[in-house]
């Protein structure tokens, strides 16, 4: 059962002592003499290293212990997710709600650094709360002394809960493509959700578990007088491809049922003779904190060109509309940041009048594991930071040329039974120095 209410965990001496005595802790020193330990309820193998690491579940607390830094120095603490994204614990903690925290789908909060105030003995302790918006897998905590430059890392594994199967009672749940009726579809599919067999006029909580284990909130539904409900939404291109689990839980009946839906991406086939290449980075590789340039040619003169990026998990994000010059050429400088996963990216450009379509590949590699500078803009990644669409010799009437509109709004789910929950404004938690 998903835990709905999130609570603050006490960080007093009693909890610290219980954590030290009753939980597992794994320590790494990275050759500096400093130490980083993660306290959690169990342990598991970290696939990134092949070594045993502390492990726990979504919505559980975990402790972070730092030792042997310089006295009273500020220490940057960062988290590397299983897919290579780097977040500040300030935004990843379960007690911080969107838009200041993760939403489990787009995950583009303002990524402000976390500065831990080390004691005069060189030590630090804090209790975090793992979020159900975190995917399963191995995480790496990194601590970097702002004055000593000592860096240390430690791993933590988020594992799925196991236990007896939930009680479905008399309830059933169907999730299907509105057009085909199949439990599968492509990006852009309208999806119908049908629940039956619950109690009359019962509130039914719904949530979606993404292929990586992250939980996406969905509005609760209310059943009819015969215990049924129906809801509809669109699986747009910002959802990762893969197998989704839809869970419905009757609040008074206790019936809990799960239905699955497999999402795939729309195919893009190169057409025409336009060309595009990645320049300015050797072998089309770029680190998360770098920029690279794409260049296109053989489009129509002064043609508007749609550009989009396909991320390693199948998510599609639009980039600002481009425009070719009088020779059918364009370029765009694309900036990355640490909120993006590592792996293979496809950048696609298509002329809106010529329909010529071309694809270029880019490999995004890991940048620094430390988040020491703020990434305050929640709406631009990847972001176009330079383009010939701003050239006064071109047609000059190109919207969004400065990078605005990189991300569309988060999908709006059906509100036929109850409006989506309103997230309270959250104050970033944790220490500031």
Coordinates of C-alpha atoms in Angstrom, one line a residue:
X1 CA 0.0 0.0 0.0
X2 CA 1.3 3.4 -0.9
X3 CA 1.9 5.7 2.1
X4 CA -0.1 8.9 1.3
X5 CA 0.9 11.1 4.3
X6 CA 4.5 12.1 4.5
X7 CA 5.9 12.8 8.0
X8 CA 9.0 14.5 9.3
X9 CA 11.3 12.1 11.1
X10 CA 12.9 13.2 14.3
X11 CA 16.7 13.7 14.2
X12 CA 17.4 13.6 17.9
X13 CA 19.8 11.5 19.8
X14 CA 17.5 8.6 20.3
X15 CA 17.0 8.1 16.5
X16 CA 20.7 8.5 15.9
X17 CA 21.5 5.8 18.5
X18 CA 18.9 3.5 17.2
X19 CA 20.2 3.9 13.7
X20 CA 23.8 3.2 14.7
X21 CA 22.8 0.1 16.7
X22 CA 20.0 -1.3 14.6
X23 CA 20.7 -0.4 11.0
X24 CA 23.3 -1.3 8.4
X25 CA 26.0 1.3 7.6
X26 CA 28.6 1.2 4.8
X27 CA 31.5 3.6 4.8
X28 CA 33.8 4.8 2.1
X29 CA 36.8 7.1 2.4
X30 CA 38.0 7.4 -1.2
X31 CA 41.6 7.7 0.0
X32 CA 41.1 11.0 1.7
X33 CA 40.7 9.9 5.3
X34 CA 37.2 11.4 5.4
X35 CA 34.3 9.0 5.8
X36 CA 30.7 8.8 4.5
X37 CA 28.2 6.3 5.9
X38 CA 24.6 5.7 4.9
X39 CA 22.4 4.2 7.6
X40 CA 19.4 2.2 6.4
X41 CA 17.2 -0.8 7.3
X42 CA 19.0 -3.4 5.2
X43 CA 21.6 -4.1 2.6
X44 CA 21.8 -5.2 -1.0
X45 CA 24.2 -5.4 -3.9
X46 CA 24.9 -2.1 -5.7
X47 CA 24.9 -2.9 -9.4
X48 CA 27.1 0.1 -10.1
X49 CA 30.0 -1.3 -8.0
X50 CA 29.1 -5.0 -7.4
X51 CA 29.6 -4.4 -3.7
X52 CA 27.2 -4.6 -0.7
X53 CA 25.6 -1.3 0.2
X54 CA 23.0 0.0 2.6
X55 CA 19.5 -0.6 1.3
X56 CA 16.0 0.5 2.1
X57 CA 12.5 1.2 0.6
X58 CA 10.6 4.2 -0.8
X59 CA 9.3 6.5 2.0
X60 CA 11.7 5.2 4.6
X61 CA 14.2 7.3 6.4
X62 CA 17.9 6.9 6.0
X63 CA 20.8 8.5 7.8
X64 CA 23.9 10.3 6.4
X65 CA 27.0 10.4 8.5
X66 CA 30.1 12.4 7.5
X67 CA 33.4 12.2 9.5
X68 CA 36.9 13.7 9.4
X69 CA 36.3 16.8 7.4
X70 CA 37.9 20.1 8.5
X71 CA 36.4 21.7 11.5
X72 CA 33.4 24.0 10.8
X73 CA 33.8 23.9 7.0
X74 CA 30.8 23.7 4.7
X75 CA 30.5 20.5 2.8
X76 CA 28.6 20.0 -0.4
X77 CA 26.4 16.9 -0.5
X78 CA 25.0 15.6 -3.8
X79 CA 23.1 12.5 -4.9
X80 CA 23.7 10.6 -8.1
X81 CA 20.6 8.6 -9.2
X82 CA 20.8 5.2 -10.8
X83 CA 20.3 6.7 -14.3
X84 CA 23.2 9.2 -13.7
X85 CA 21.1 12.3 -12.8
X86 CA 22.6 14.4 -10.0
X87 CA 20.3 16.1 -7.6
X88 CA 20.7 18.0 -4.4
X89 CA 19.2 16.3 -1.3
X90 CA 17.4 19.6 -0.8
X91 CA 15.0 18.7 -3.7
X92 CA 15.1 14.9 -3.6
X93 CA 13.9 14.5 0.0
X94 CA 10.4 13.1 0.2
X95 CA 9.2 16.0 2.4
X96 CA 9.7 18.5 -0.4
X97 CA 6.7 18.6 -2.8
X98 CA 6.7 19.8 -6.5
X99 CA 7.5 22.2 -7.9
X100 CA 10.4 22.6 -5.5
X101 CA 10.8 18.8 -5.3
X102 CA 10.7 15.9 -7.7
X103 CA 7.4 15.0 -9.4
X104 CA 8.4 11.5 -10.5
X105 CA 7.8 12.4 -14.2
X106 CA 9.6 15.5 -15.5
X107 CA 11.9 16.0 -12.4
X108 CA 13.1 19.5 -13.2
X109 CA 13.0 21.3 -9.8
X110 CA 15.4 24.2 -9.1
X111 CA 18.5 22.2 -8.2
X112 CA 20.0 24.3 -5.4
X113 CA 23.2 22.9 -3.7
X114 CA 23.1 21.4 -0.2
X115 CA 25.7 22.7 2.2
X116 CA 26.2 20.6 5.3
X117 CA 27.5 22.5 8.3
X118 CA 30.3 20.4 9.7
X119 CA 30.9 20.5 13.5
X120 CA 34.1 21.7 15.1
X121 CA 35.0 18.0 15.4
X122 CA 34.7 17.5 11.6
X123 CA 31.5 15.5 11.8
X124 CA 27.9 15.7 10.5
X125 CA 24.7 13.7 10.7
X126 CA 21.3 14.2 9.0
X127 CA 18.2 12.1 8.4
X128 CA 16.7 12.0 4.9
X129 CA 13.5 10.5 3.8
X130 CA 13.5 8.4 0.6
X131 CA 10.8 9.3 -1.8
X132 CA 8.4 7.2 -3.7
X133 CA 9.4 9.4 -6.7
X134 CA 12.9 7.8 -6.6
X135 CA 13.4 4.9 -9.0
X136 CA 14.8 1.6 -7.9
X137 CA 18.5 1.0 -8.1
X138 CA 21.9 2.1 -6.7
X139 CA 22.4 5.7 -5.5
X140 CA 25.7 7.4 -4.8
X141 CA 26.0 10.1 -2.1
X142 CA 29.0 12.4 -2.7
X143 CA 30.4 14.9 -0.1
X144 CA 33.0 17.5 -1.0
X145 CA 34.6 19.8 1.5
X146 CA 34.4 23.4 0.4
X147 CA 37.7 24.3 2.0
X148 CA 39.5 21.0 2.4
X149 CA 38.6 19.8 -1.1
X150 CA 38.2 16.3 0.5
X151 CA 35.8 14.2 -1.4
X152 CA 34.1 11.0 -0.3
X153 CA 31.3 8.8 -1.6
X154 CA 29.0 6.1 -0.4
X155 CA 26.2 4.0 -2.0
X156 CA 22.6 3.3 -1.1
X157 CA 20.3 0.9 -2.9
X158 CA 16.5 1.5 -3.2
X159 CA 14.7 -1.8 -3.4
X160 CA 11.1 -2.7 -4.1
X161 CA 8.9 -3.9 -1.2
X162 CA 8.0 -7.5 -1.1
X163 CA 5.2 -9.2 0.8
X164 CA 1.9 -11.0 0.4
X165 CA -0.3 -10.1 -2.6
X166 CA -2.9 -7.4 -1.9
X167 CA -6.5 -8.4 -1.5
X168 CA -8.4 -7.6 -4.8
X169 CA -11.7 -8.7 -3.3
X170 CA -14.4 -8.4 -6.0
X171 CA -12.7 -5.4 -7.7
X172 CA -11.3 -5.4 -11.2
X173 CA -9.2 -2.8 -13.0
X174 CA -8.7 -2.4 -16.8
X175 CA -6.3 0.0 -18.5
X176 CA -6.5 0.1 -22.3
X177 CA -5.7 2.2 -25.4
X178 CA -8.9 4.1 -26.3
X179 CA -8.5 3.3 -30.0
X180 CA -7.4 -0.4 -30.0
X181 CA -8.6 -1.6 -26.6
X182 CA -5.1 -3.1 -26.0
X183 CA -3.2 -2.8 -22.7
X184 CA -0.4 -1.2 -24.8
X185 CA 0.1 1.9 -27.0
X186 CA 2.4 4.6 -28.3
X187 CA 3.3 8.0 -27.1
X188 CA 0.2 10.2 -27.6
X189 CA -2.3 7.4 -26.8
X190 CA -5.5 8.2 -25.0
X191 CA -5.8 5.7 -22.2
X192 CA -9.0 4.6 -20.5
X193 CA -9.1 3.3 -16.9
X194 CA -12.1 1.3 -15.8
X195 CA -12.6 0.1 -12.2
X196 CA -15.5 -2.1 -11.1
X197 CA -16.5 -4.2 -8.1
X198 CA -15.7 -1.6 -5.4
X199 CA -18.2 -0.3 -2.8
X200 CA -20.8 2.2 -3.8
X201 CA -19.7 5.9 -3.6
X202 CA -16.3 4.8 -2.4
X203 CA -13.1 6.9 -2.7
X204 CA -10.6 4.9 -4.7
X205 CA -6.9 6.1 -4.6
X206 CA -5.0 5.6 -7.8
X207 CA -1.3 5.8 -8.5
X208 CA 1.0 4.9 -11.4
X209 CA 4.3 3.1 -11.0
X210 CA 6.7 3.9 -13.8
X211 CA 9.0 1.3 -15.4
X212 CA 11.9 2.4 -13.1
X213 CA 9.8 2.2 -9.9
X214 CA 9.0 5.9 -9.4
X215 CA 5.5 6.6 -8.4
X216 CA 3.4 9.2 -10.3
X217 CA 0.4 10.7 -8.4
X218 CA -3.0 10.4 -10.0
X219 CA -6.3 11.9 -8.8
X220 CA -8.5 9.8 -6.6
X221 CA -11.8 8.7 -8.1
X222 CA -15.2 8.2 -6.6
X223 CA -17.3 5.2 -7.6
X224 CA -20.9 5.1 -8.8
X225 CA -23.8 3.6 -6.9
X226 CA -22.7 0.2 -8.3
X227 CA -19.0 0.6 -7.4
X228 CA -17.6 1.5 -10.8
X229 CA -15.5 4.4 -12.0
X230 CA -13.9 5.5 -15.3
X231 CA -11.1 8.0 -16.0
X232 CA -9.1 9.0 -19.1
X233 CA -5.8 10.7 -19.8
X234 CA -3.1 11.0 -22.5
X235 CA 0.2 9.1 -22.3
X236 CA 2.2 12.0 -23.7
X237 CA 5.8 11.9 -24.8
X238 CA 7.3 12.9 -21.5
X239 CA 6.5 9.5 -20.0
X240 CA 9.3 7.0 -20.3
X241 CA 8.7 3.9 -22.4
X242 CA 8.2 0.6 -20.7
X243 CA 5.7 -1.3 -18.6
X244 CA 3.5 0.8 -16.2
X245 CA 1.6 -0.5 -13.2
X246 CA -1.7 1.2 -12.3
X247 CA -2.9 0.5 -8.8
X248 CA -6.4 1.2 -7.4
X249 CA -7.1 1.0 -3.7
X250 CA -10.6 1.3 -2.2
X251 CA -10.4 3.3 0.9
X252 CA -13.4 1.7 2.6
X253 CA -13.5 -1.7 1.0
X254 CA -9.7 -2.2 1.2
X255 CA -9.8 -3.8 -2.2
X256 CA -6.5 -3.3 -4.1
X257 CA -6.0 -4.2 -7.8
X258 CA -3.2 -3.7 -10.3
X259 CA -3.4 -3.4 -14.1
X260 CA -0.5 -3.0 -16.5
X261 CA 0.1 -1.0 -19.6
X262 CA 3.1 -1.1 -21.9
X263 CA 4.1 2.2 -23.5
X264 CA 6.3 2.4 -26.6
X265 CA 7.6 5.4 -28.6
X266 CA 6.4 6.7 -32.0
X267 CA 8.9 5.7 -34.7
X268 CA 10.8 8.5 -36.6
X269 CA 12.1 7.5 -40.0
X270 CA 14.7 9.7 -41.8
X271 CA 13.3 11.1 -45.0
X272 CA 14.7 13.4 -47.7
X273 CA 18.2 14.5 -48.2
X274 CA 18.7 16.9 -45.3
X275 CA 21.7 16.3 -43.1
X276 CA 22.6 17.0 -39.5
X277 CA 25.7 16.4 -37.5
X278 CA 27.0 17.0 -34.1
X279 CA 30.1 19.2 -33.9
X280 CA 32.2 20.8 -31.3
X281 CA 32.4 17.7 -29.2
X282 CA 34.7 14.8 -30.2
X283 CA 33.0 11.6 -31.1
X284 CA 29.6 13.2 -30.3
X285 CA 30.2 12.8 -26.6
X286 CA 29.2 15.5 -24.1
X287 CA 29.2 15.5 -20.3
X288 CA 26.1 16.5 -18.3
X289 CA 27.6 20.0 -17.6
X290 CA 28.7 20.7 -21.2
X291 CA 27.3 22.2 -24.4
X292 CA 27.5 20.8 -27.9
X293 CA 26.5 22.1 -31.3
X294 CA 24.2 20.5 -33.9
X295 CA 24.4 21.7 -37.6
X296 CA 21.8 21.1 -40.2
X297 CA 21.8 21.7 -44.0
X298 CA 19.8 21.0 -47.2
X299 CA 16.5 22.2 -45.7
X300 CA 14.5 24.8 -47.6
X301 CA 15.6 28.4 -47.3
X302 CA 14.0 30.2 -44.3
X303 CA 12.2 27.1 -43.3
X304 CA 11.0 26.6 -39.8
X305 CA 12.5 23.4 -38.3
X306 CA 11.1 21.3 -35.4
X307 CA 13.8 19.9 -33.2
X308 CA 13.3 17.4 -30.4
X309 CA 15.5 15.2 -28.2
X310 CA 14.8 11.6 -27.3
X311 CA 16.3 10.6 -23.9
X312 CA 17.8 7.2 -23.1
X313 CA 14.5 6.1 -21.4
X314 CA 12.4 7.0 -24.4
X315 CA 11.2 10.4 -23.1
X316 CA 10.8 13.0 -25.8
X317 CA 11.4 16.7 -25.1
X318 CA 10.9 19.5 -27.6
X319 CA 13.5 22.1 -28.3
X320 CA 12.8 25.6 -29.5
X321 CA 11.7 26.0 -33.1
X322 CA 14.6 26.7 -35.4
X323 CA 14.8 28.4 -38.8
X324 CA 17.2 27.9 -41.6
X325 CA 19.0 30.7 -43.4
X326 CA 18.8 31.5 -47.1
X327 CA 20.9 28.5 -47.8
X328 CA 18.8 26.0 -45.9
X329 CA 21.2 25.8 -43.0
X330 CA 20.9 26.1 -39.2
X331 CA 22.8 25.5 -36.1
X332 CA 21.9 25.3 -32.4
X333 CA 24.1 25.1 -29.3
X334 CA 22.5 22.8 -26.8
X335 CA 23.3 23.0 -23.1
X336 CA 22.9 20.1 -20.7
X337 CA 22.7 20.0 -17.0
X338 CA 23.0 17.4 -14.2
X339 CA 19.2 16.8 -14.0
X340 CA 19.5 14.8 -17.3
X341 CA 20.3 11.1 -17.3
X342 CA 23.5 9.7 -18.9
X343 CA 23.4 7.5 -22.0
X344 CA 22.4 7.7 -25.7
X345 CA 20.4 10.6 -27.0
X346 CA 18.8 11.1 -30.4
X347 CA 18.3 14.6 -31.7
X348 CA 15.7 14.9 -34.5
X349 CA 15.2 17.8 -36.9
X350 CA 12.3 18.0 -39.3
X351 CA 11.5 20.8 -41.8
X352 CA 7.9 21.9 -41.3
X353 CA 7.4 22.5 -45.0
X354 CA 9.8 20.1 -46.7
X355 CA 9.1 17.3 -44.2
X356 CA 12.7 16.3 -44.5
X357 CA 13.7 14.5 -41.3
X358 CA 17.2 13.7 -40.0
X359 CA 18.5 12.2 -36.7
X360 CA 21.8 12.7 -35.0
X361 CA 23.2 10.7 -32.0
X362 CA 24.8 12.1 -28.9
X363 CA 26.2 10.2 -25.9
X364 CA 25.8 12.1 -22.7
X365 CA 28.4 11.1 -20.1
X366 CA 28.6 11.7 -16.4
X367 CA 29.8 15.1 -15.3
X368 CA 31.1 16.0 -11.8
X369 CA 29.2 14.2 -9.1
X370 CA 29.1 17.4 -7.0
X371 CA 26.4 20.0 -7.2
X372 CA 28.1 23.2 -6.2
X373 CA 26.3 25.7 -8.3
X374 CA 22.6 26.4 -8.5
X375 CA 20.5 25.3 -11.5
X376 CA 17.5 27.4 -10.6
X377 CA 15.6 27.3 -13.9
X378 CA 13.1 24.4 -13.7
X379 CA 12.1 24.6 -17.4
X380 CA 15.1 24.3 -19.6
X381 CA 17.0 21.0 -20.1
X382 CA 18.2 20.4 -22.7
X383 CA 18.3 24.1 -23.5
X384 CA 19.2 25.9 -26.7
X385 CA 21.6 28.7 -25.7
X386 CA 22.7 29.9 -29.2
X387 CA 21.1 29.6 -32.7
X388 CA 21.2 31.3 -36.1
X389 CA 17.5 31.9 -35.7
X390 CA 18.6 35.1 -33.9
X391 CA 20.6 36.2 -36.9
X392 CA 19.2 39.4 -38.3
X393 CA 20.0 38.2 -41.8
X394 CA 17.5 35.4 -41.4
X395 CA 13.7 35.7 -41.7
X396 CA 13.8 36.8 -38.1
X397 CA 10.2 35.9 -37.1
X398 CA 11.0 32.7 -35.1
X399 CA 9.2 32.1 -31.7
X400 CA 11.0 30.5 -28.7
X401 CA 14.4 31.1 -30.2
X402 CA 16.0 31.7 -26.8
X403 CA 15.1 28.3 -25.4
X404 CA 11.8 29.1 -23.9
X405 CA 9.3 26.3 -24.1
X406 CA 11.8 23.4 -23.8
X407 CA 9.3 21.6 -21.6
X408 CA 5.5 21.5 -22.1
X409 CA 3.3 21.5 -19.0
X410 CA 3.0 18.4 -16.9
X411 CA 0.2 16.3 -18.2
X412 CA -3.3 17.1 -16.9
X413 CA -5.1 14.0 -15.8
X414 CA -8.8 13.6 -16.1
X415 CA -10.8 15.4 -13.4
X416 CA -14.1 13.7 -13.9
X417 CA -14.2 12.4 -10.3
X418 CA -12.0 14.6 -8.3
X419 CA -9.5 17.4 -9.2
X420 CA -5.8 16.6 -9.0
X421 CA -4.3 17.3 -5.5
X422 CA -2.9 20.8 -5.0
X423 CA 0.6 20.5 -3.8
X424 CA 1.4 22.9 -0.9
X425 CA 4.2 25.4 -1.2
X426 CA 7.2 23.8 0.4
X427 CA 10.2 25.5 1.9
X428 CA 13.4 23.7 1.0
X429 CA 14.6 21.7 3.9
X430 CA 18.0 21.0 5.3
X431 CA 20.9 23.1 6.4
X432 CA 22.3 26.1 4.7
X433 CA 25.6 27.6 5.6

